Coordinates of C-alpha atoms and ligand atoms in Angstrom, one line a residue:
X1 CA 0.0 0.0 0.0
X2 CA 2.9 2.3 0.5
X3 CA 3.5 2.5 -3.3
X4 CA 0.0 4.0 -3.7
X5 CA 0.7 7.2 -5.8
X6 CA -2.1 9.6 -5.5
X7 CA -0.7 11.6 -8.5
X8 CA -0.9 8.9 -10.7
X9 CA -4.5 9.7 -11.7
X10 CA -4.8 7.9 -15.0
X11 CA -4.0 4.3 -14.1
X12 CA -5.4 4.7 -10.7
X13 CA -8.7 5.9 -12.2
X14 CA -8.8 3.1 -14.6
X15 CA -8.1 0.5 -11.8
X16 CA -11.0 2.1 -9.9
X17 CA -13.2 1.8 -13.0
X18 CA -12.3 -1.9 -13.5
X19 CA -13.0 -2.5 -9.7
X20 CA -16.4 -1.1 -10.0
X21 CA -17.0 -3.4 -13.1
X22 CA -15.8 -6.1 -10.7
X23 CA -18.0 -5.1 -7.9
X24 CA -20.9 -5.2 -10.3
X25 CA -20.0 -8.8 -11.6
X26 CA -19.5 -10.1 -8.0
X27 CA -22.8 -8.5 -7.0
X28 CA -24.6 -9.9 -10.1
X29 CA -23.1 -13.3 -9.2
X30 CA -24.1 -13.0 -5.5
X31 CA -27.7 -12.2 -6.7
X32 CA -28.0 -15.3 -8.8
X33 CA -26.4 -17.6 -6.1
X34 CA -28.5 -16.5 -3.4
X35 CA -31.6 -16.7 -5.7
X36 CA -30.7 -20.4 -6.6
X37 CA -30.3 -21.2 -2.8
X38 CA -33.6 -19.6 -2.3
X39 CA -35.3 -21.2 -5.4
X40 CA -34.2 -24.6 -3.5
X41 CA -36.7 -23.5 -0.7
X42 CA -39.4 -22.8 -3.3
X43 CA -38.8 -24.8 -6.3
X44 CA -36.2 -24.8 -9.1
X45 CA -38.4 -23.3 -11.7
X46 CA -38.7 -20.2 -9.7
X47 CA -35.2 -19.4 -10.0
X48 CA -34.6 -16.1 -11.9
X49 CA -32.8 -17.1 -15.2
X50 CA -35.3 -20.2 -15.5
X51 CA -38.3 -17.7 -14.7
X52 CA -37.1 -15.2 -17.2
X53 CA -36.2 -17.7 -19.8
X54 CA -39.6 -19.4 -19.5
X55 CA -41.4 -16.0 -19.8
X56 CA -39.2 -15.3 -22.9
X57 CA -40.2 -18.6 -24.4
X58 CA -43.9 -17.8 -23.7
X59 CA -43.5 -14.5 -25.2
X60 CA -41.1 -15.2 -28.0
X61 CA -42.9 -14.4 -31.2
X62 CA -43.9 -17.8 -33.0
X63 CA -41.5 -17.2 -36.1
X64 CA -38.7 -16.4 -33.8
X65 CA -39.3 -19.6 -31.8
X66 CA -39.5 -21.7 -34.7
X67 CA -36.2 -20.4 -36.1
X68 CA -34.5 -20.9 -32.7
X69 CA -35.8 -24.6 -32.8
X70 CA -34.6 -25.0 -36.2
X71 CA -31.2 -23.6 -35.6
X72 CA -30.2 -24.9 -32.3
X73 CA -32.7 -27.9 -32.0
X74 CA -32.9 -29.1 -28.5
X75 CA -29.9 -26.7 -27.5
X76 CA -32.1 -23.8 -27.9
X77 CA -32.7 -23.9 -24.4
X78 CA -29.1 -23.8 -23.5
X79 CA -28.7 -20.9 -26.0
X80 CA -31.4 -19.0 -24.4
X81 CA -30.0 -19.5 -20.7
X82 CA -26.7 -18.5 -21.8
X83 CA -28.0 -15.6 -23.7
X84 CA -29.6 -14.2 -20.4
X85 CA -26.6 -14.7 -18.5
X86 CA -24.7 -12.7 -20.9
X87 CA -27.2 -9.9 -20.8
X88 CA -27.2 -10.0 -17.0
X89 CA -23.1 -9.8 -16.9
X90 CA -23.3 -6.8 -19.1
X91 CA -25.8 -5.1 -17.0
X92 CA -24.0 -6.1 -13.8
X93 CA -20.6 -4.8 -14.9
X94 CA -22.2 -1.5 -16.1
X95 CA -24.3 -1.1 -12.7
X96 CA -21.0 -1.6 -11.0
X97 CA -19.3 1.2 -12.8
X98 CA -22.1 3.4 -12.4
X99 CA -22.2 2.6 -8.7
X100 CA -18.9 4.5 -8.3
X101 CA -20.6 7.7 -8.8
X102 CA -24.1 6.9 -7.9
X103 CA -24.1 4.2 -5.1
X104 CA -27.8 4.0 -4.4
X105 CA -28.8 4.0 -8.0
X106 CA -26.5 1.0 -8.8
X107 CA -27.8 -0.9 -5.8
X108 CA -31.6 0.1 -6.9
X109 CA -30.6 -1.2 -10.6
X110 CA -29.8 -4.4 -9.1
X111 CA -33.2 -4.6 -7.3
X112 CA -34.9 -3.5 -10.5
X113 CA -33.7 -6.9 -12.1
X114 CA -35.1 -8.6 -9.1
X115 CA -38.3 -7.4 -10.0
X116 CA -38.1 -8.4 -13.5
X117 CA -37.3 -11.9 -12.3
X118 CA -40.2 -11.8 -9.9
X119 CA -42.7 -10.7 -12.5
X120 CA -41.5 -13.3 -14.9
X121 CA -41.8 -16.0 -12.2
X122 CA -45.2 -15.1 -11.1
X123 CA -46.3 -14.7 -14.6
X124 CA -45.6 -18.2 -15.6
X125 CA -48.7 -20.5 -16.5
X126 CA -47.6 -22.8 -13.8
X127 CA -46.7 -20.0 -11.1
X128 CA -47.7 -20.7 -7.6
X129 CA -48.1 -17.1 -6.8
X130 CA -45.9 -14.8 -4.5
X131 CA -43.7 -17.7 -3.5
X132 CA -42.2 -17.8 -7.0
X133 CA -41.3 -14.2 -6.7
X134 CA -39.2 -14.8 -3.4
X135 CA -36.0 -16.2 -5.1
X136 CA -35.6 -13.3 -7.4
X137 CA -36.4 -10.7 -4.7
X138 CA -34.1 -12.3 -2.0
X139 CA -31.3 -12.7 -4.6
X140 CA -31.5 -9.2 -5.8
X141 CA -31.6 -7.9 -2.1
X142 CA -28.5 -9.6 -1.4
X143 CA -26.8 -8.4 -4.7
X144 CA -28.0 -4.9 -4.1
X145 CA -26.6 -4.8 -0.7
X146 CA -23.5 -6.2 -1.6
X147 CA -23.0 -3.7 -4.4
X148 CA -23.7 -1.0 -2.0
X149 CA -21.0 -2.2 0.3
X150 CA -18.5 -2.8 -2.2
X151 CA -19.1 0.6 -3.8
X152 CA -18.4 2.1 -0.4
X153 CA -15.0 0.5 -0.4
X154 CA -14.4 2.2 -3.9
X155 CA -15.4 5.7 -2.7
X156 CA -12.7 8.1 -2.9
X157 CA -11.7 9.5 0.6
X158 CA -11.4 13.3 0.6
X159 CA -8.9 15.1 2.3
X160 CA -11.1 15.8 5.4
X161 CA -12.5 12.3 5.4
X162 CA -9.0 10.8 5.1
X163 CA -8.0 12.7 8.4
X164 CA -11.2 11.5 10.0
X165 CA -10.6 7.9 8.9
X166 CA -7.2 8.1 9.9
X167 CA -8.3 8.7 13.5
X168 CA -10.7 5.6 13.1
X169 CA -8.3 3.0 14.4
X170 CA -9.3 -0.7 13.9
X171 CA -11.3 -0.5 10.6
X172 CA -8.3 -0.4 8.3
X173 CA -9.5 2.7 6.8
X174 CA -6.9 4.5 8.4
X175 CA -4.3 3.1 6.1
X176 CA -6.0 4.6 3.2
X177 CA -4.4 7.8 2.0
X178 CA -6.7 10.7 1.6
X179 CA -7.9 11.1 -2.2
X180 CA -7.6 7.3 -2.8
X181 CA -10.0 4.3 -2.2
X182 CA -9.5 1.3 -0.1
X183 CA -8.0 -1.3 -2.3
X184 CA -7.2 -3.9 0.2
X185 CA -10.5 -3.4 1.8
X186 CA -12.4 -3.7 -1.5
X187 CA -10.2 -6.9 -2.5
X188 CA -11.0 -8.7 0.9
X189 CA -14.8 -7.6 0.7
X190 CA -15.2 -8.8 -3.0
X191 CA -13.2 -12.2 -2.5
X192 CA -15.1 -13.0 0.5
X193 CA -18.3 -12.2 -1.0
X194 CA -17.5 -14.1 -4.3
X195 CA -16.6 -17.1 -2.2
X196 CA -19.8 -17.0 -0.2
X197 CA -21.7 -16.5 -3.1
X198 CA -20.1 -19.6 -4.9
X199 CA -20.8 -21.5 -1.6
X200 CA -24.4 -20.6 -1.8
X201 CA -24.7 -21.3 -5.5
X202 CA -23.3 -24.8 -5.2
X203 CA -25.4 -25.6 -2.2
X204 CA -28.5 -24.3 -4.0
X205 CA -27.8 -26.3 -7.0
X206 CA -27.4 -29.5 -4.9
X207 CA -30.5 -28.9 -3.0
X208 CA -32.2 -28.4 -6.4
X209 CA -30.8 -31.5 -7.7
X210 CA -31.7 -33.4 -4.6
X211 CA -35.3 -32.2 -5.1
X212 CA -36.1 -34.4 -7.8
X213 CA -34.8 -37.5 -5.9
X214 CA -38.2 -38.7 -5.0
X215 CA -39.4 -38.6 -8.4
X216 CA -36.3 -40.4 -9.6
X217 CA -36.7 -43.2 -6.9
X218 CA -40.5 -43.5 -7.9
X219 CA -39.5 -44.1 -11.4
X220 CA -37.0 -46.6 -10.4
X221 CA -39.7 -48.5 -8.7
X222 CA -42.2 -48.7 -11.5
X223 CA -42.7 -52.1 -13.0
X224 CA -44.8 -52.0 -16.1
X225 CA -47.2 -54.9 -16.2
X226 CA -47.2 -56.9 -19.1
X227 CA -49.7 -55.5 -21.9
X228 CA -53.1 -57.1 -22.1
X229 CA -52.9 -56.1 -25.7
X230 CA -49.5 -56.4 -27.0
X231 CA -48.2 -54.7 -30.2
X232 CA -48.4 -56.9 -33.2
X233 CA -45.0 -58.0 -34.1
X234 CA -43.0 -55.8 -36.2
X235 CA -43.4 -57.5 -39.5
X236 CA -40.0 -58.9 -40.8
X237 CA -38.7 -56.3 -43.4
X238 CA -40.3 -53.5 -41.6
X239 CA -36.9 -52.5 -40.8
X240 CA -34.3 -53.1 -43.5
X241 CA -30.7 -52.8 -42.7
X242 CA -29.5 -50.1 -44.8
X243 CA -26.6 -48.1 -43.7
X244 CA -27.8 -44.4 -42.8
X245 CA -31.4 -45.2 -42.8
X246 CA -33.4 -44.3 -39.4
X247 CA -33.9 -47.4 -37.3
X248 CA -37.5 -48.5 -37.4
X249 CA -37.9 -47.9 -33.7
X250 CA -36.0 -44.9 -32.4
X251 CA -34.3 -45.3 -29.2
X252 CA -35.3 -43.2 -26.4
X253 CA -32.1 -41.4 -26.0
X254 CA -32.3 -40.6 -29.7
X255 CA -36.0 -39.6 -29.7
X256 CA -36.4 -35.8 -30.5
X257 CA -37.5 -33.7 -27.6
X258 CA -39.7 -30.5 -28.0
X259 CA -41.2 -28.7 -25.1
X260 CA -40.9 -25.3 -23.3
X261 CA -39.6 -26.6 -20.0
X262 CA -36.2 -25.2 -19.0
X263 CA -36.4 -27.5 -16.2
X264 CA -37.5 -30.9 -16.8
X265 CA -40.4 -31.5 -14.3
X266 CA -39.7 -34.3 -12.0
X267 CA -42.9 -35.7 -10.7
X268 CA -43.1 -38.4 -8.2
X269 CA -45.4 -41.0 -9.6
X270 CA -46.6 -42.0 -5.9
X271 CA -48.1 -38.5 -5.5
X272 CA -49.2 -37.9 -9.2
X273 CA -52.9 -37.6 -9.9
X274 CA -54.9 -37.1 -13.1
X275 CA -58.2 -35.3 -13.0
X276 CA -60.7 -35.8 -15.8
X277 CA -63.5 -33.2 -15.6
X278 CA -65.4 -30.7 -17.7
X279 CA -68.4 -30.4 -20.0
X280 CA -70.3 -33.6 -20.7
X281 CA -68.2 -35.4 -17.9
X282 CA -71.1 -37.1 -16.0
X283 CA -68.7 -38.9 -13.7
X284 CA -65.5 -36.8 -13.2
X285 CA -62.6 -39.0 -11.7
X286 CA -59.2 -38.5 -10.2
X287 CA -56.8 -41.3 -10.9
X288 CA -53.5 -42.3 -9.3
X289 CA -50.6 -44.0 -11.2
X290 CA -51.6 -47.2 -9.5
X291 CA -55.2 -46.9 -11.0
X292 CA -53.7 -46.4 -14.3
X293 CA -51.5 -49.7 -14.0
X294 CA -54.4 -51.6 -12.7
X295 CA -56.2 -51.1 -16.1
X296 CA -55.6 -53.1 -19.2
X297 CA -52.4 -51.8 -20.8
X298 CA -52.1 -51.6 -24.6
X299 CA -48.8 -51.6 -26.5
X300 CA -48.6 -49.8 -29.7
X301 CA -46.0 -48.8 -32.2
X302 CA -46.8 -45.1 -33.0
X303 CA -44.9 -42.5 -34.8
X304 CA -44.9 -39.0 -33.2
X305 CA -44.1 -35.9 -35.3
X306 CA -43.7 -32.2 -34.2
X307 CA -45.5 -29.6 -36.3
X308 CA -42.1 -27.7 -36.1
X309 CA -40.6 -30.3 -38.1
X310 CA -39.4 -28.7 -41.5
X311 CA -39.5 -30.7 -44.7
X312 CA -36.6 -33.2 -44.2
X313 CA -36.2 -32.2 -40.4
X314 CA -35.3 -34.5 -37.5
X315 CA -38.5 -34.0 -35.2
X316 CA -40.3 -37.4 -36.1
X317 CA -39.6 -40.4 -34.1
X318 CA -41.1 -44.0 -33.7
X319 CA -41.4 -45.7 -30.3
X320 CA -43.2 -48.7 -28.8
X321 CA -45.5 -47.0 -26.4
X322 CA -47.4 -48.7 -23.4
X323 CA -50.5 -47.2 -21.9
X324 CA -54.2 -47.1 -21.2
X325 CA -56.8 -46.5 -23.8
X326 CA -57.9 -42.9 -23.2
X327 CA -61.2 -43.3 -25.1
X328 CA -62.4 -46.0 -22.7
X329 CA -61.4 -44.0 -19.7
X330 CA -63.4 -41.0 -21.1
X331 CA -66.4 -43.3 -21.9
X332 CA -66.5 -44.6 -18.4
X333 CA -66.5 -41.0 -17.3
X334 CA -69.7 -40.4 -19.4
X335 CA -67.9 -38.6 -22.2
X336 CA -69.7 -38.9 -25.6
X337 CA -67.9 -37.5 -28.8
X338 CA -69.7 -34.6 -30.6
X339 CA -70.9 -37.2 -33.3
X340 CA -72.9 -39.1 -30.7
X341 CA -74.2 -35.9 -29.1
X342 CA -71.4 -34.9 -26.7
X343 CA -71.5 -31.3 -25.8
X344 CA -67.4 -31.0 -25.8
X345 CA -65.4 -31.1 -29.0
X346 CA -62.1 -30.2 -27.4
X347 CA -60.2 -32.1 -24.9
X348 CA -57.6 -29.7 -23.1
X349 CA -54.9 -31.6 -21.5
X350 CA -52.7 -29.6 -18.8
X351 CA -49.3 -30.5 -17.6
X352 CA -47.8 -30.0 -14.2
X353 CA -45.7 -27.2 -15.9
X354 CA -48.8 -25.3 -16.9
X355 CA -48.7 -26.4 -20.6
X356 CA -52.2 -26.7 -22.3
X357 CA -52.7 -28.7 -25.5
X358 CA -56.1 -29.3 -27.3
X359 CA -57.2 -32.2 -29.0
X360 CA -60.3 -33.0 -30.9
X361 CA -62.7 -35.3 -28.9
X362 CA -64.0 -36.8 -32.0
X363 CA -60.5 -38.0 -33.0
X364 CA -59.5 -39.2 -29.6
X365 CA -62.7 -41.4 -29.4
X366 CA -62.9 -42.5 -33.0
X367 CA -61.3 -46.0 -32.3
X368 CA -57.8 -45.2 -32.9
X369 CA -55.1 -45.9 -30.2
X370 CA -55.2 -42.6 -28.2
X371 CA -53.1 -43.6 -25.2
X372 CA -52.3 -42.3 -21.6
X373 CA -48.8 -43.5 -22.1
X374 CA -46.7 -44.9 -19.1
X375 CA -44.0 -46.7 -21.0
X376 CA -41.7 -46.0 -24.0
X377 CA -39.8 -48.6 -25.7
X378 CA -39.9 -50.9 -22.8
X379 CA -39.2 -48.6 -19.9
X380 CA -41.2 -46.2 -17.8
X381 CA -41.3 -42.9 -19.7
X382 CA -38.1 -41.0 -19.4
X383 CA -38.4 -37.6 -17.6
X384 CA -37.7 -35.8 -20.6
X385 CA -40.7 -37.6 -22.5
X386 CA -43.2 -37.0 -19.9
X387 CA -42.9 -39.4 -16.8
X388 CA -45.1 -40.7 -15.3
X389 CA -47.8 -40.2 -17.8
X390 CA -48.3 -38.5 -21.3
X391 CA -50.7 -38.5 -24.0
X392 CA -50.1 -40.0 -27.6
X393 CA -52.6 -39.9 -30.2
X394 CA -52.0 -41.4 -33.6
X395 CA -52.3 -39.2 -36.5
X396 CA -52.0 -35.6 -34.8
X397 CA -49.2 -33.7 -34.4
X398 CA -47.6 -33.4 -30.8
X399 CA -48.6 -29.9 -30.0
X400 CA -52.3 -31.0 -30.3
X401 CA -52.1 -34.3 -28.7
X402 CA -49.0 -35.4 -27.0
X403 CA -49.2 -33.8 -23.5
X404 CA -46.2 -34.7 -21.3
X405 CA -46.4 -34.6 -17.4
X406 CA -50.1 -34.6 -17.7
X407 CA -52.2 -34.0 -14.8
X408 CA -55.4 -32.7 -15.9
X409 CA -57.9 -33.3 -18.8
X410 CA -60.6 -31.0 -19.1
X411 CA -63.6 -31.3 -21.9
X412 CA -64.5 -28.2 -23.3
X413 CA -65.1 -26.6 -26.7
X414 CA -62.8 -25.2 -29.4
X415 CA -64.9 -22.0 -29.3
X416 CA -64.6 -21.7 -25.6
X417 CA -60.9 -22.1 -25.0
X418 CA -57.5 -21.6 -26.9
X419 CA -54.7 -23.6 -25.6
X420 CA -50.9 -22.4 -25.3
X421 CA -49.8 -22.9 -28.9
X422 CA -53.1 -21.8 -30.4
X423 CA -52.8 -18.4 -28.6
X424 CA -49.3 -18.2 -30.2
X425 CA -50.6 -18.5 -34.0
X426 CA -50.8 -22.2 -34.3
X427 CA -53.7 -24.1 -35.7
X428 CA -56.4 -25.4 -33.4
X429 CA -56.8 -28.5 -35.6
X430 CA -53.7 -30.3 -37.0
X431 CA -53.7 -33.9 -38.3
X432 CA -50.1 -34.9 -39.5
X433 CA -49.3 -34.2 -43.0
X434 CA -48.1 -36.9 -45.3
X435 CA -44.5 -36.7 -45.5
X436 CA -41.3 -38.5 -46.7
X437 CA -37.6 -37.9 -45.8
X438 CA -34.3 -39.1 -47.4
X439 CA -32.0 -40.1 -44.7
X440 CA -29.1 -41.3 -47.0
X441 CA -27.2 -40.2 -49.0
X442 CA -26.8 -37.1 -46.7
X443 CA -27.0 -33.7 -48.4
X444 CA -23.7 -32.8 -50.3
X445 CA -22.4 -36.4 -49.9
X446 CA -20.0 -37.4 -52.7
X447 CA -20.8 -41.2 -53.4
X448 CA -18.8 -43.1 -56.0
X449 CA -20.7 -43.9 -59.6
X450 CA -22.4 -47.0 -59.7
X451 CA -25.0 -48.7 -57.2
X452 CA -26.1 -46.1 -54.5
X453 CA -28.6 -46.8 -52.0
X454 CA -31.1 -44.3 -51.5
X455 CA -33.4 -44.7 -48.3
X456 CA -35.4 -42.9 -45.7
X457 CA -38.7 -42.8 -44.1
X458 CA -42.2 -41.8 -44.9
X459 CA -45.3 -41.1 -42.8
X460 CA -48.8 -40.2 -42.7
X461 CA -50.1 -41.5 -39.4
X462 CA -53.3 -43.2 -39.2
X463 CA -53.8 -43.1 -42.9
X464 CA -50.8 -45.2 -43.9
X465 CA -48.2 -45.0 -46.5
X466 CA -49.1 -46.8 -49.6
X467 CA -46.2 -45.5 -52.1
X468 CA -43.0 -43.8 -52.0
X469 CA -41.3 -42.5 -55.3
X470 CA -38.0 -41.0 -56.0
X471 CA -37.0 -38.6 -58.7
X472 CA -33.5 -38.1 -60.0
X473 CA -32.9 -34.7 -61.4
X474 CA -36.0 -34.0 -63.6
X475 CA -36.5 -37.4 -64.4
X476 CA -39.5 -39.7 -64.2
X477 CA -40.9 -40.6 -60.8
X478 CA -39.6 -44.2 -60.0
X479 CA -41.0 -46.5 -57.3
X480 CA -39.2 -47.2 -54.1
X481 CA -39.2 -50.4 -52.4
X482 CA -41.3 -50.3 -49.2
X483 CA -40.5 -52.1 -46.1
X484 CA -43.4 -54.1 -44.8
X485 CA -46.0 -52.1 -42.9
X486 CA -46.3 -52.3 -39.2
X487 CA -49.5 -50.3 -38.8
X488 CA -50.8 -47.3 -40.3
X489 CA -49.6 -45.4 -37.2
X490 CA -46.0 -45.9 -37.9
X491 CA -43.6 -44.6 -40.5
X492 CA -42.4 -46.8 -43.2
X493 CA -38.9 -47.2 -44.4
X494 CA -38.3 -47.1 -48.0
X495 CA -35.3 -47.6 -50.2
X496 CA -34.2 -47.0 -53.8
X497 CA -31.2 -48.7 -55.5
X498 CA -30.0 -46.0 -57.8
X499 CA -27.5 -46.5 -60.7
X500 CA -25.5 -43.2 -60.1
X501 CA -23.7 -41.5 -62.9
X502 CA -20.9 -38.9 -62.3
X503 CA -21.9 -35.3 -61.8
X504 CA -24.2 -33.4 -59.5
X505 CA -27.6 -34.6 -58.9
X506 CA -30.9 -33.8 -57.1
X507 CA -32.6 -36.6 -55.5
X508 CA -36.5 -35.8 -54.5
X509 CA -38.8 -38.2 -52.7
X510 CA -42.6 -38.1 -52.5
X511 CA -45.0 -40.3 -50.6
X512 CA -48.7 -41.4 -51.4
X513 CA -50.9 -42.1 -48.4
X514 CA -53.7 -44.6 -48.3
X515 CA -56.3 -42.1 -49.1
X516 CA -54.5 -41.7 -52.4
X517 CA -53.3 -38.4 -51.8
X518 CA -49.8 -37.6 -53.1
X519 CA -47.5 -35.7 -50.9
X520 CA -47.8 -32.0 -52.2
X521 CA -45.1 -30.3 -53.9
X522 CA -46.3 -27.0 -52.5
X523 CA -43.8 -25.7 -50.2
X524 CA -45.3 -24.1 -46.8
X525 CA -43.5 -23.3 -43.6
X526 CA -44.4 -25.0 -40.4
X527 CA -46.9 -22.3 -39.1
X528 CA -49.7 -22.7 -38.5
X529 CA -50.2 -26.4 -39.1
X530 CA -47.0 -28.2 -40.3
X531 CA -44.6 -27.9 -43.3
X532 CA -45.6 -29.1 -46.8
X533 CA -43.4 -30.0 -49.7
X534 CA -41.0 -32.4 -51.0
X535 CA -37.5 -33.2 -49.4
X536 CA -34.6 -33.1 -51.8
X537 CA -30.9 -33.8 -51.4
X538 CA -28.2 -32.5 -53.7
X539 CA -25.1 -34.9 -54.2
X540 CA -22.2 -34.9 -56.3
X541 CA -21.4 -38.4 -57.7
X542 CA -17.5 -39.0 -58.3
Ligands
MTE1 N1 -46.0 -30.5 -21.0 C1 -45.6 -30.4 -22.3 N2 -46.1 -31.4 -23.2 C2 -45.7 -31.2 -24.5 C3 -44.9 -30.2 -25.0 C4 -44.6 -29.3 -24.1 O1 -43.9 -28.0 -24.5 N3 -44.9 -29.3 -22.8 N4 -44.7 -30.1 -26.3 C5 -45.6 -30.8 -27.3 C6 -44.9 -31.0 -28.6 S1 -45.0 -29.5 -29.6 C7 -44.5 -32.1 -29.0 S2 -44.0 -32.3 -30.6 C8 -44.3 -33.2 -28.2 C9 -42.9 -33.8 -28.2 O2 -42.8 -35.1 -27.5 P1 -41.4 -35.5 -27.1 O3 -40.5 -34.2 -26.7 O4 -41.5 -36.7 -26.2 O5 -40.7 -35.9 -28.5 O6 -44.6 -33.0 -27.0 C10 -45.7 -32.2 -26.7 N5 -46.2 -32.3 -25.4
MO2 MO1 -44.5 -30.1 -31.5

C-alpha cells in the first residue's frame, strides 16, 4: 500500500473503474447464487434465469421460436439461458461502474432486475403465486446490498474524510491515503463475497438437484405390467438394414424432444394424480398412477411428429408405447364424442408445468389408439418424455395431442378455449401431413458412381403410406421399395437402389398415403399447421 501514488490519476482511475465493474459482476453473481439457494426452498423453476427464460419462451414470437428450434434444435434452451446470463453480466458490470458515482442508484438497479425476475416467475402459466417471486427478490436484495457495500470501499476519501478515517483505528480505513480508495478493503470484501456466493450457489444447485430424488426413486420402482394387448410383432422387413437409414424404432435417447420446459419436471409417480372433468363429464374422476396400471395396458408402435418439423427435419420418431386407452377411460366418465351428441369437442390436457394442449374429442374417441402412455420402448417414460404419464394420439401433431407430464384433462369446446400454442398462432386442429424424408445419402455427399442406395422414411399416421417414389433430377418418378407395414400409425422405411452417374444430382422423394393423396409439392412453412413440400438432397457423384 505504500506504493500508492495519488498523483498517478490515470492508471489509478482506470483501476478503480475496473474495480467498479468487478463489484458489479460480483454483486450479480451473488444475486444469482442467493436466488439459486432461495429457489431450492421454493422450487427450481422459480429461479430468476429459469423464470425469465420461461417467460421469454412464452412471449417469443412464433416465427422467432420456430427459427430457434430449427437452428439450435434441443440446444435452443441452453442458448437461451446463456444469452440471459450474458445480458445479465453486461448489465451487472455497467451497474458496478455506475455505482462508483451513484451508489444508491447502482444498488437500485440490481433490485430492478430482481423485480423483472419476480414478475417473470409469477407470470408463468404454472406459477404458484408470490412464493415464486421470492428467489428473485431475495437474490436481488443480497446483490444490491453487496454492491452498495463494495461501492463504499471504492469511494474516494476526500482530504477531510481521510483525516477523519485516519483517527478511526481498527477499521483498516486509516491506512487509506486521502484522495484514494480502499483497495485492500475492496479486494478482501469482494473475494469474501465471491466465495460466499459460490458456496450459496453450489449448495442451491445441490439442493435443487436433490429435490427430484423422490421422483427418480418413484420411477426406479415402476414395474410395467405386461400389456393385455401387446403390439403386433413388427413384420419382418419393416426395418431393413441399410446404412444411414433411421432405425424403425427410435431409441429413447435419440428420440427428439420438443417442449417449453427449461427445467424438466420431476414428478413423483406416487403423488401424481390425473383429474378428468369438464363439459359432458357425467362422472369426473381423479386417478392415481396405480389406478392406471391396474387397467388393461395396450402396447402400440406409434410415430410421433412435431409440427415444427421442416421438410426433411429431425422432429419425428417412432416408439413402442405402453399405456391405457384414453377413449375407454373417457367413456367411463360419461364422455360422448360430438358425433354422438357430446357437448365437448375439445379435450384440453394440462401438464404440471402449465402447458395446455387441445385435441379433438372426435378423433380421440374414434377408435384409434389414443393412449395415456406410461411406457416408452419397454421402460417407464423417461423424464424428458413426460414421466409418469403422457398422451399419445396417432395421426395428430404433438402440439395438439402429446401432452407430457399430464395432470389434468378438461372437456370443453374449441370455441370456449384456446390452448397454449393456439394463442401463439398455431392451428386449432392439426392432423399430421403426409411426408417423406431422404436419410441417405446425406446432403452434399460424394458417393462413387455405380450402385448407390437411396433410403429414408415416410409417414402419414393413421392413414398409412401406400407408395414412395424417387426422382433423379428432372427424370421420371420411380417406385421405391417399401418396407413391410407395421401399422398405419407408424412410419415406413423405403429404399431405392440408384445407378448413379458422375456429376451433380438432385434426389427428390414423395409419398402417397392410403387415401390416395400424393404428398404435395407446394412448399409451406411450419406455422400454422405443419410444413408441406418435398424433401430433396443434392449430391455429387464421383
Ligand atoms: N408439457 C408439455 N407437453 C408437451 C409439450 C410441451 O411443451 N410441454 N410439447 C408438445 C410438442 S410440440 C411435441 S411435438 C411433443 C414432443 O414430445 P417428445 O418431446 O417426447 O418428443 O410433446 C408435446 N407435449
Ligand atoms: Mo411439436
